[in-house]
Coordinates of C-alpha atoms in Angstrom, one line a residue:
M1 CA 15.1 -4.6 -39.9
K2 CA 11.4 -5.4 -39.3
M3 CA 10.2 -4.6 -35.8
S4 CA 8.6 -7.4 -33.7
T5 CA 5.1 -7.0 -32.3
R6 CA 6.6 -6.6 -28.9
D7 CA 9.0 -3.9 -30.0
R8 CA 6.1 -2.0 -31.7
T9 CA 4.1 -2.3 -28.6
E10 CA 6.9 -0.9 -26.4
T11 CA 7.6 1.9 -28.8
Y12 CA 3.9 2.8 -28.8
R13 CA 3.8 2.9 -25.0
T14 CA 6.8 5.1 -24.6
K15 CA 5.6 7.5 -27.3
K16 CA 2.2 7.6 -25.8
F17 CA 3.7 8.4 -22.4
T18 CA 5.9 11.1 -23.8
E19 CA 2.9 12.6 -25.7
L20 CA 0.6 12.7 -22.7
F21 CA 3.3 13.9 -20.3
S22 CA 4.1 16.9 -22.6
E23 CA 0.4 17.9 -22.6
L24 CA 0.2 18.1 -18.7
E25 CA 1.6 21.6 -18.4
D26 CA -1.1 23.1 -20.6
C27 CA -4.0 21.6 -18.5
D28 CA -5.9 22.9 -15.5
E29 CA -5.7 20.9 -12.2
I30 CA -8.7 18.7 -13.0
E31 CA -7.7 18.0 -16.6
Q32 CA -4.1 17.3 -15.4
K33 CA -5.3 14.7 -12.9
V34 CA -7.3 12.9 -15.6
G35 CA -4.2 12.9 -17.8
I36 CA -2.0 11.5 -15.0
L37 CA -4.5 8.7 -14.4
E38 CA -4.3 7.8 -18.1
I39 CA -0.5 8.0 -17.9
N40 CA -0.5 5.7 -14.8
K41 CA -2.4 3.1 -16.8
I42 CA 0.3 3.1 -19.5
I43 CA 3.0 2.8 -16.7
D44 CA 1.2 -0.3 -15.4
E45 CA 1.8 -2.0 -18.7
M46 CA 5.5 -1.1 -19.1
N47 CA 8.2 -3.6 -18.6
E48 CA 11.5 -3.1 -16.8
E49 CA 13.4 -1.8 -19.8
E50 CA 10.7 0.8 -20.6
L51 CA 10.5 2.0 -17.0
E52 CA 14.3 2.4 -16.9
S53 CA 14.4 4.3 -20.2
I54 CA 11.6 6.8 -19.3
F55 CA 12.3 7.7 -15.7
T56 CA 15.5 9.7 -16.0
P57 CA 16.8 12.7 -13.9
N58 CA 15.5 15.0 -16.7
L59 CA 12.0 13.8 -16.2
F60 CA 12.1 14.3 -12.4
N61 CA 13.7 17.8 -12.9
K62 CA 10.9 18.6 -15.4
V63 CA 8.3 17.7 -12.8
D64 CA 10.1 19.9 -10.3
K65 CA 10.1 22.8 -12.8
M66 CA 6.4 22.4 -13.5
I67 CA 5.7 22.6 -9.7
E68 CA 7.9 25.6 -9.3
E69 CA 6.2 27.4 -12.2
K70 CA 2.8 26.4 -10.8
K71 CA 2.0 24.3 -13.9
M72 CA 1.5 21.2 -11.7
T73 CA 0.1 21.0 -8.2
M74 CA 2.1 19.0 -5.6
K75 CA -0.9 16.6 -5.2
N76 CA -0.9 15.8 -8.9
A77 CA 2.9 15.4 -8.8
I78 CA 2.6 12.9 -6.0
L79 CA -0.2 11.1 -7.9
L80 CA 2.2 10.5 -10.8
L81 CA 5.5 10.0 -8.9
K82 CA 4.1 7.6 -6.3
H83 CA 2.8 5.4 -9.1
V84 CA 6.2 5.5 -10.8
G85 CA 7.9 4.4 -7.6
Y86 CA 5.2 1.7 -6.9
C87 CA 5.7 0.1 -10.4
N88 CA 9.5 0.4 -10.2
V89 CA 9.6 -1.5 -6.9
L90 CA 6.9 -4.1 -7.9
K91 CA 8.8 -4.9 -11.1
N92 CA 12.2 -4.8 -9.4
V93 CA 13.6 -1.9 -11.4
C94 CA 16.7 -0.5 -9.9
N95 CA 16.3 3.2 -10.7
R96 CA 18.6 5.6 -8.9
C97 CA 17.6 8.7 -10.9
F98 CA 15.4 10.3 -8.2
R99 CA 18.3 10.5 -5.7
G100 CA 20.2 12.9 -8.0
S101 CA 17.2 15.0 -8.9
S102 CA 16.2 18.3 -7.4
L103 CA 12.9 16.8 -6.2
N104 CA 14.7 14.5 -3.8
K105 CA 15.7 17.3 -1.4
I106 CA 12.3 19.0 -1.8
F107 CA 10.5 15.9 -0.6
E108 CA 12.9 15.6 2.4
E109 CA 12.2 19.1 3.4
M110 CA 8.5 18.8 3.0
I111 CA 8.3 15.6 5.1
F112 CA 10.0 17.3 8.1
K113 CA 8.0 20.5 7.7
E114 CA 4.7 18.6 7.7
E115 CA 5.8 16.2 10.5
K116 CA 6.6 19.2 12.8
K117 CA 3.1 20.7 12.5
R118 CA 0.7 20.1 15.3
K119 CA -2.9 21.2 14.9
E120 CA -2.9 21.8 11.2
K121 CA -0.9 18.7 10.3
D122 CA -2.4 17.0 7.2
E123 CA -1.9 13.3 8.0
K124 CA -2.9 12.1 4.5
F125 CA -0.5 14.5 2.8
L126 CA 2.3 13.3 5.1
V127 CA 1.5 9.7 4.2
D128 CA 1.6 10.5 0.5
L129 CA 4.9 12.3 0.9
C130 CA 6.5 9.4 2.9
E131 CA 5.3 6.8 0.4
C132 CA 6.4 8.8 -2.6
Y133 CA 9.8 9.5 -1.2
L134 CA 10.6 6.0 0.1
L135 CA 9.4 4.3 -3.1
L136 CA 11.5 6.6 -5.4
S137 CA 14.6 6.8 -3.2
D138 CA 17.1 4.0 -2.6
C139 CA 19.1 5.7 0.1
Y140 CA 17.8 7.5 3.2
S141 CA 18.9 8.2 6.7
L142 CA 17.6 7.0 10.0
K143 CA 15.9 10.3 10.6
F144 CA 13.6 9.7 7.7
V145 CA 12.9 6.1 8.7
S146 CA 11.9 7.3 12.2
V147 CA 9.3 9.7 10.7
C148 CA 8.0 7.5 7.9
V149 CA 7.7 4.1 9.6
P150 CA 5.3 5.0 12.4
C151 CA 3.3 7.1 9.9
L152 CA 2.8 4.2 7.5
L153 CA 2.2 1.6 10.2
K154 CA -0.6 3.8 11.5
V155 CA -2.2 3.5 8.0
A156 CA -1.6 -0.2 7.9
L157 CA -3.3 -0.8 11.3
N158 CA -6.6 0.5 9.9
K159 CA -8.9 -2.6 9.7
E160 CA -11.7 -1.1 7.8
E161 CA -12.7 -3.6 5.0
S162 CA -13.5 -1.1 2.2
E163 CA -11.7 -1.5 -1.1
E164 CA -10.3 2.0 -0.8
N165 CA -8.8 1.3 2.6
Q166 CA -7.4 -2.1 1.5
K167 CA -5.6 -0.3 -1.2
E168 CA -4.2 2.3 1.2
V169 CA -3.1 -0.4 3.6
E170 CA -1.4 -2.3 0.7
T171 CA 0.5 0.7 -0.5
A172 CA 1.7 1.6 3.1
L173 CA 3.0 -2.0 3.7
F174 CA 4.4 -2.3 0.2
T175 CA 6.4 0.9 0.8
L176 CA 7.7 -0.3 4.1
S177 CA 8.9 -3.5 2.4
Y178 CA 11.2 -1.4 0.3
I179 CA 13.1 0.1 3.2
G180 CA 15.7 -2.6 2.9
K181 CA 17.4 -5.1 5.2
W182 CA 20.4 -2.9 5.9
N183 CA 18.6 0.1 7.2
D184 CA 18.4 0.5 10.9
V185 CA 14.9 0.4 12.2
G186 CA 14.7 0.1 16.0
K187 CA 12.2 -2.4 17.5
I188 CA 10.4 0.4 19.3
L189 CA 9.4 1.9 15.9
F190 CA 7.7 -1.2 14.5
L191 CA 7.6 -4.5 16.4
E192 CA 4.3 -4.5 18.2
E193 CA 2.5 -2.8 15.3
I194 CA 3.7 -5.2 12.6
K195 CA 3.0 -8.2 14.9
E196 CA -0.5 -7.0 15.3
I197 CA -1.0 -6.5 11.6
I198 CA 0.4 -10.0 10.7
Q199 CA -1.5 -11.9 13.5
Y200 CA -4.8 -10.1 12.7
N201 CA -4.4 -11.1 9.0
Q202 CA -3.7 -14.7 10.0
E203 CA -7.0 -14.8 11.8
H204 CA -9.2 -12.7 9.6
R205 CA -7.5 -12.6 6.1
N206 CA -8.2 -8.9 5.8
L207 CA -5.0 -8.0 3.8
T208 CA -4.4 -8.4 0.0
R209 CA -1.8 -10.9 -0.9
L210 CA 0.7 -8.2 -1.7
A211 CA 0.0 -6.4 1.6
Y212 CA 0.6 -9.5 3.6
Q213 CA 3.8 -10.5 1.8
S214 CA 5.0 -6.9 2.3
A215 CA 4.3 -7.0 6.0
I216 CA 6.3 -10.3 6.3
Q217 CA 9.1 -8.9 4.2
F218 CA 9.4 -5.8 6.3
L219 CA 9.8 -7.9 9.4
T220 CA 12.1 -10.6 8.0
D221 CA 14.4 -7.9 6.6
R222 CA 14.9 -6.6 10.1
L223 CA 16.4 -10.0 11.0
Y224 CA 19.6 -9.1 9.2
K225 CA 20.3 -6.4 11.8
D226 CA 18.7 -8.2 14.8
I227 CA 18.9 -12.0 14.8
S228 CA 16.8 -12.1 18.0
L229 CA 13.7 -11.6 15.9
E230 CA 13.9 -15.1 14.6
Q231 CA 12.1 -16.5 17.6
I232 CA 9.2 -14.2 17.0
I233 CA 9.1 -14.7 13.2
M234 CA 9.3 -18.5 13.4
N235 CA 7.4 -19.4 16.6
E236 CA 4.9 -16.6 17.3
L237 CA 4.1 -15.7 13.7
H238 CA 4.4 -19.3 12.2
F239 CA 6.4 -18.1 9.3
V240 CA 7.0 -21.5 7.7
K241 CA 3.4 -22.5 7.8
E242 CA 2.3 -19.2 6.4
A243 CA 4.9 -19.2 3.6
R244 CA 3.8 -22.7 2.5
R245 CA 0.2 -21.7 2.5
E246 CA 0.8 -18.6 0.5
L247 CA 3.0 -20.3 -2.1
E248 CA 0.6 -23.1 -2.7
E249 CA -2.4 -20.8 -3.0
L250 CA -0.5 -18.6 -5.4
I251 CA 0.4 -21.6 -7.6
G252 CA -3.3 -22.4 -7.9
C253 CA -4.5 -18.9 -8.7
I254 CA -2.0 -18.1 -11.4
D255 CA -3.0 -18.9 -15.0
W256 CA 0.5 -19.9 -16.1
K257 CA -0.3 -20.2 -19.8
R258 CA -1.9 -16.7 -19.8
E259 CA 1.2 -15.5 -18.0
R260 CA 3.4 -16.5 -20.9
K261 CA 1.3 -14.4 -23.3
E262 CA 1.1 -11.5 -20.9
K263 CA 4.9 -11.4 -20.4
R264 CA 5.4 -11.3 -24.2
R265 CA 3.2 -8.2 -24.2
G266 CA 5.2 -6.7 -21.3
K267 CA 2.6 -7.3 -18.6
E268 CA 2.7 -9.6 -15.6
A269 CA -0.2 -10.4 -13.2
K270 CA 0.3 -9.2 -9.7
E271 CA 0.0 -12.7 -8.3
E272 CA 3.1 -13.8 -10.2
L273 CA 5.1 -10.9 -8.9
V274 CA 3.9 -11.6 -5.4
L275 CA 5.0 -15.2 -5.7
L276 CA 8.4 -14.0 -6.9
R277 CA 8.7 -11.7 -3.9
W278 CA 7.8 -14.6 -1.5
L279 CA 10.6 -16.7 -3.0
K280 CA 13.1 -13.8 -2.5
I281 CA 12.3 -13.4 1.1
L282 CA 12.6 -17.1 1.7
D283 CA 16.4 -16.6 1.3
F284 CA 16.6 -15.3 4.9
C285 CA 15.3 -18.5 6.5
F286 CA 17.7 -20.7 4.5
D287 CA 20.6 -18.3 4.9
L288 CA 20.2 -17.3 8.5
C289 CA 17.8 -19.7 10.2
K290 CA 19.0 -21.4 13.4
L291 CA 15.6 -22.8 14.5
W292 CA 15.3 -25.6 11.9
N293 CA 12.5 -28.1 12.4
E294 CA 10.5 -30.7 10.4
E295 CA 8.1 -28.0 9.0
Y296 CA 10.9 -26.9 6.7
V297 CA 10.7 -30.2 4.7
G298 CA 7.2 -29.2 3.8
L299 CA 8.4 -25.7 2.8
I300 CA 11.1 -27.2 0.5
D301 CA 8.4 -29.4 -1.0
S302 CA 6.2 -26.3 -1.6
I303 CA 9.1 -24.6 -3.4
A304 CA 9.6 -27.7 -5.5
Q305 CA 5.9 -27.4 -6.5
V306 CA 6.4 -23.8 -7.5
H307 CA 9.3 -24.9 -9.6
R308 CA 7.2 -27.6 -11.4
A309 CA 4.4 -25.0 -12.1
A310 CA 6.8 -22.3 -13.4
K311 CA 9.2 -24.6 -15.3
E312 CA 7.8 -23.9 -18.7
N313 CA 6.6 -20.3 -18.1
N314 CA 8.8 -18.2 -15.8
R315 CA 12.6 -18.9 -15.6
E316 CA 13.1 -16.1 -13.1
I317 CA 10.9 -17.9 -10.6
C318 CA 12.7 -21.2 -11.4
F319 CA 16.0 -19.5 -10.6
Y320 CA 14.9 -18.4 -7.1
C321 CA 13.5 -21.9 -6.4
I322 CA 16.9 -23.4 -7.2
Y323 CA 18.8 -20.6 -5.4
S324 CA 16.7 -21.3 -2.2
F325 CA 17.7 -24.9 -2.3
K326 CA 21.4 -24.0 -2.8
L327 CA 21.3 -21.7 0.2
A328 CA 19.7 -24.4 2.3
T329 CA 22.6 -26.8 1.6
E330 CA 25.0 -24.2 3.0
N331 CA 23.1 -23.8 6.3
I332 CA 24.6 -26.3 8.7
V333 CA 21.4 -26.6 10.8
V334 CA 19.5 -27.9 7.7
K335 CA 19.6 -31.7 7.8
V336 CA 20.8 -33.3 4.6
E337 CA 17.9 -35.8 4.8
D338 CA 15.4 -32.9 4.6
L339 CA 17.1 -31.5 1.5
L340 CA 16.8 -34.9 -0.2
N341 CA 13.3 -35.7 1.0
G342 CA 11.6 -32.4 0.1
G343 CA 11.7 -32.6 -3.7
A344 CA 14.7 -30.3 -4.1
V345 CA 16.9 -32.9 -5.8
D346 CA 14.2 -33.7 -8.4
A347 CA 13.8 -29.9 -9.2
V348 CA 17.6 -29.5 -9.6
L349 CA 17.9 -32.6 -11.8
E350 CA 15.1 -31.3 -14.0
E351 CA 17.1 -28.0 -14.4
I352 CA 20.5 -29.5 -15.3
R353 CA 18.9 -31.7 -17.9
Q354 CA 17.3 -28.8 -19.7
S355 CA 18.5 -28.4 -23.3
M356 CA 18.7 -24.6 -22.9
L357 CA 20.3 -23.6 -19.6
I358 CA 20.3 -20.1 -18.0
D359 CA 23.8 -19.6 -16.6
K360 CA 22.8 -18.5 -13.1
I361 CA 20.4 -21.5 -12.8
A362 CA 23.1 -23.9 -14.0
L363 CA 25.5 -22.5 -11.5
S364 CA 23.1 -22.7 -8.5
S365 CA 22.2 -26.3 -9.5
L366 CA 25.8 -27.4 -9.7
E367 CA 26.6 -25.7 -6.3
Y368 CA 23.6 -27.5 -4.8
M369 CA 24.8 -30.9 -6.0
L370 CA 28.4 -30.3 -4.9
E371 CA 27.3 -29.2 -1.4
I372 CA 25.0 -32.2 -1.1
S373 CA 27.8 -34.5 -2.0
E374 CA 30.0 -32.9 0.7
R375 CA 27.2 -33.1 3.3
L376 CA 26.7 -36.8 2.6
K377 CA 30.3 -37.4 3.4
D378 CA 29.9 -35.9 6.9
E379 CA 30.7 -38.2 9.8
V380 CA 27.6 -39.6 11.7
D381 CA 28.2 -40.3 15.4
D382 CA 25.9 -43.3 16.2
E383 CA 25.7 -46.6 14.4
K384 CA 22.0 -46.3 13.6
G385 CA 22.8 -42.9 11.9
K386 CA 25.7 -44.4 9.9
E387 CA 23.4 -47.2 8.6
E388 CA 20.7 -44.7 7.7
R389 CA 23.2 -42.5 5.9
K390 CA 24.5 -45.5 4.0
I391 CA 21.0 -46.4 2.8
M392 CA 20.4 -42.8 1.8
K393 CA 23.6 -42.6 -0.2
K394 CA 22.6 -45.8 -2.1
K395 CA 19.2 -44.4 -2.9
V396 CA 20.7 -41.2 -4.1
I397 CA 23.2 -42.9 -6.4
E398 CA 20.5 -45.2 -7.8
K399 CA 18.4 -42.1 -8.6
M400 CA 21.3 -40.4 -10.2
E401 CA 21.9 -43.4 -12.4
E402 CA 18.2 -43.6 -13.4
E403 CA 18.3 -40.0 -14.5
G404 CA 21.5 -40.3 -16.5
Y405 CA 23.1 -38.0 -14.0
E406 CA 26.7 -38.9 -14.7
D407 CA 26.4 -38.1 -18.4
V408 CA 24.9 -34.7 -17.5
I409 CA 27.7 -33.9 -15.1
V410 CA 30.3 -34.8 -17.8
S411 CA 28.6 -32.5 -20.2
F412 CA 29.1 -29.6 -17.7
Q413 CA 32.8 -29.9 -18.0
E414 CA 32.8 -27.6 -21.0
I415 CA 30.8 -24.7 -19.4
L416 CA 32.2 -24.9 -15.9
P417 CA 35.2 -22.5 -16.6
F418 CA 32.7 -20.0 -18.2
L419 CA 30.4 -20.1 -15.1
C420 CA 33.3 -19.7 -12.7
K421 CA 34.8 -16.7 -14.7
N422 CA 31.5 -14.9 -15.3
F423 CA 30.1 -15.3 -11.8
N424 CA 33.4 -14.5 -10.0
I425 CA 33.6 -17.7 -8.0
D426 CA 36.4 -20.1 -7.1
S427 CA 36.8 -23.1 -9.3
L428 CA 34.3 -25.9 -8.7
D429 CA 35.7 -29.5 -8.6
I430 CA 33.3 -31.3 -10.9
S431 CA 35.1 -34.7 -10.2
D432 CA 33.9 -34.6 -6.6
Y433 CA 30.2 -35.4 -7.3
F434 CA 27.9 -38.2 -6.2
V435 CA 29.5 -40.6 -8.5
N436 CA 32.6 -40.5 -6.3
I437 CA 30.8 -40.7 -2.9

């Protein structure tokens, strides 16, 4: 079978990586550093499948052996491994190989050993250790969090505007964003510092887009353990306004046609990946939010704009747009009027009329419409509200008829059992749609 251009490119990258990596143990420290920088450039271009195939327990154990035999310095090992972790996290690669490697325990021991030092403590080395360990590992205890979080926040608080410092701040915040929503991080470890970082950026725009998104994500992830943070996130840090601004600016700075070509070659611009990360953290406000207000209509509209921009170019982004809408319908504090006025219905209709549907997008679209139909049946207390709801139902039904909605729904009868089975959900009642409201 003839290989495609993409397959040949991937094969070339993996072979080149293997070749350069095998040469590292025969180099002196300076030559080795140059070789690692070349390897890191290749890693930047790799897609998810390549990253998963290359970074195995054997590779990490090989690095450990090279360190033990003094064929690689720890600084060079960190230069390589931190970049591996950074690219894995940025491209959303779930790689659990590091946890089972011998290097995992070595890094843990080194972090505590360096942290316990007083006069001779090497702060930069400790930062590198923390970043490398957190980016590569997917499971760590509170004792590591209590050491690493203050260490990385100290780096992130540096407001120097040099390009080198911006990169260091970005890496520190990016690493913090990977700690995960279910890890306990007490407020005393982070709250005042992360508020200062976010508020300073809102005034001075000193952070890169990825750094700012990462700072927001680190804070919003803490909401899953401490719902009291919602007041700070929404009111003091103006989350909705900032999210809208970031989404709309990212739409404008991404060359979507170029993105299609880059993805075919296995590359993605960082702006597109940042946009995807923003959409993922929006889940929290639609899932958990209790402080709903009219600003959210604008946020829904911004997500609909993202969907329109990405529709022909990035289906993963389209999915997270539709999934956000679906989550919003399930949150009782979100008004049904806001869900209909913010452009979400148009985006969902565009999806379910696609000739080629992605299963998870089809499922979220159907769930959105079913939930909207149920919400429109909710009782309204006052007479004015009942009349407004009646008018809204009429407008919705008319729109559905214009778009050929009933025919589309009938066509879903055939794939509905498949969606329910493969996504492990209860049966959806397709007959209970707008046409029966």
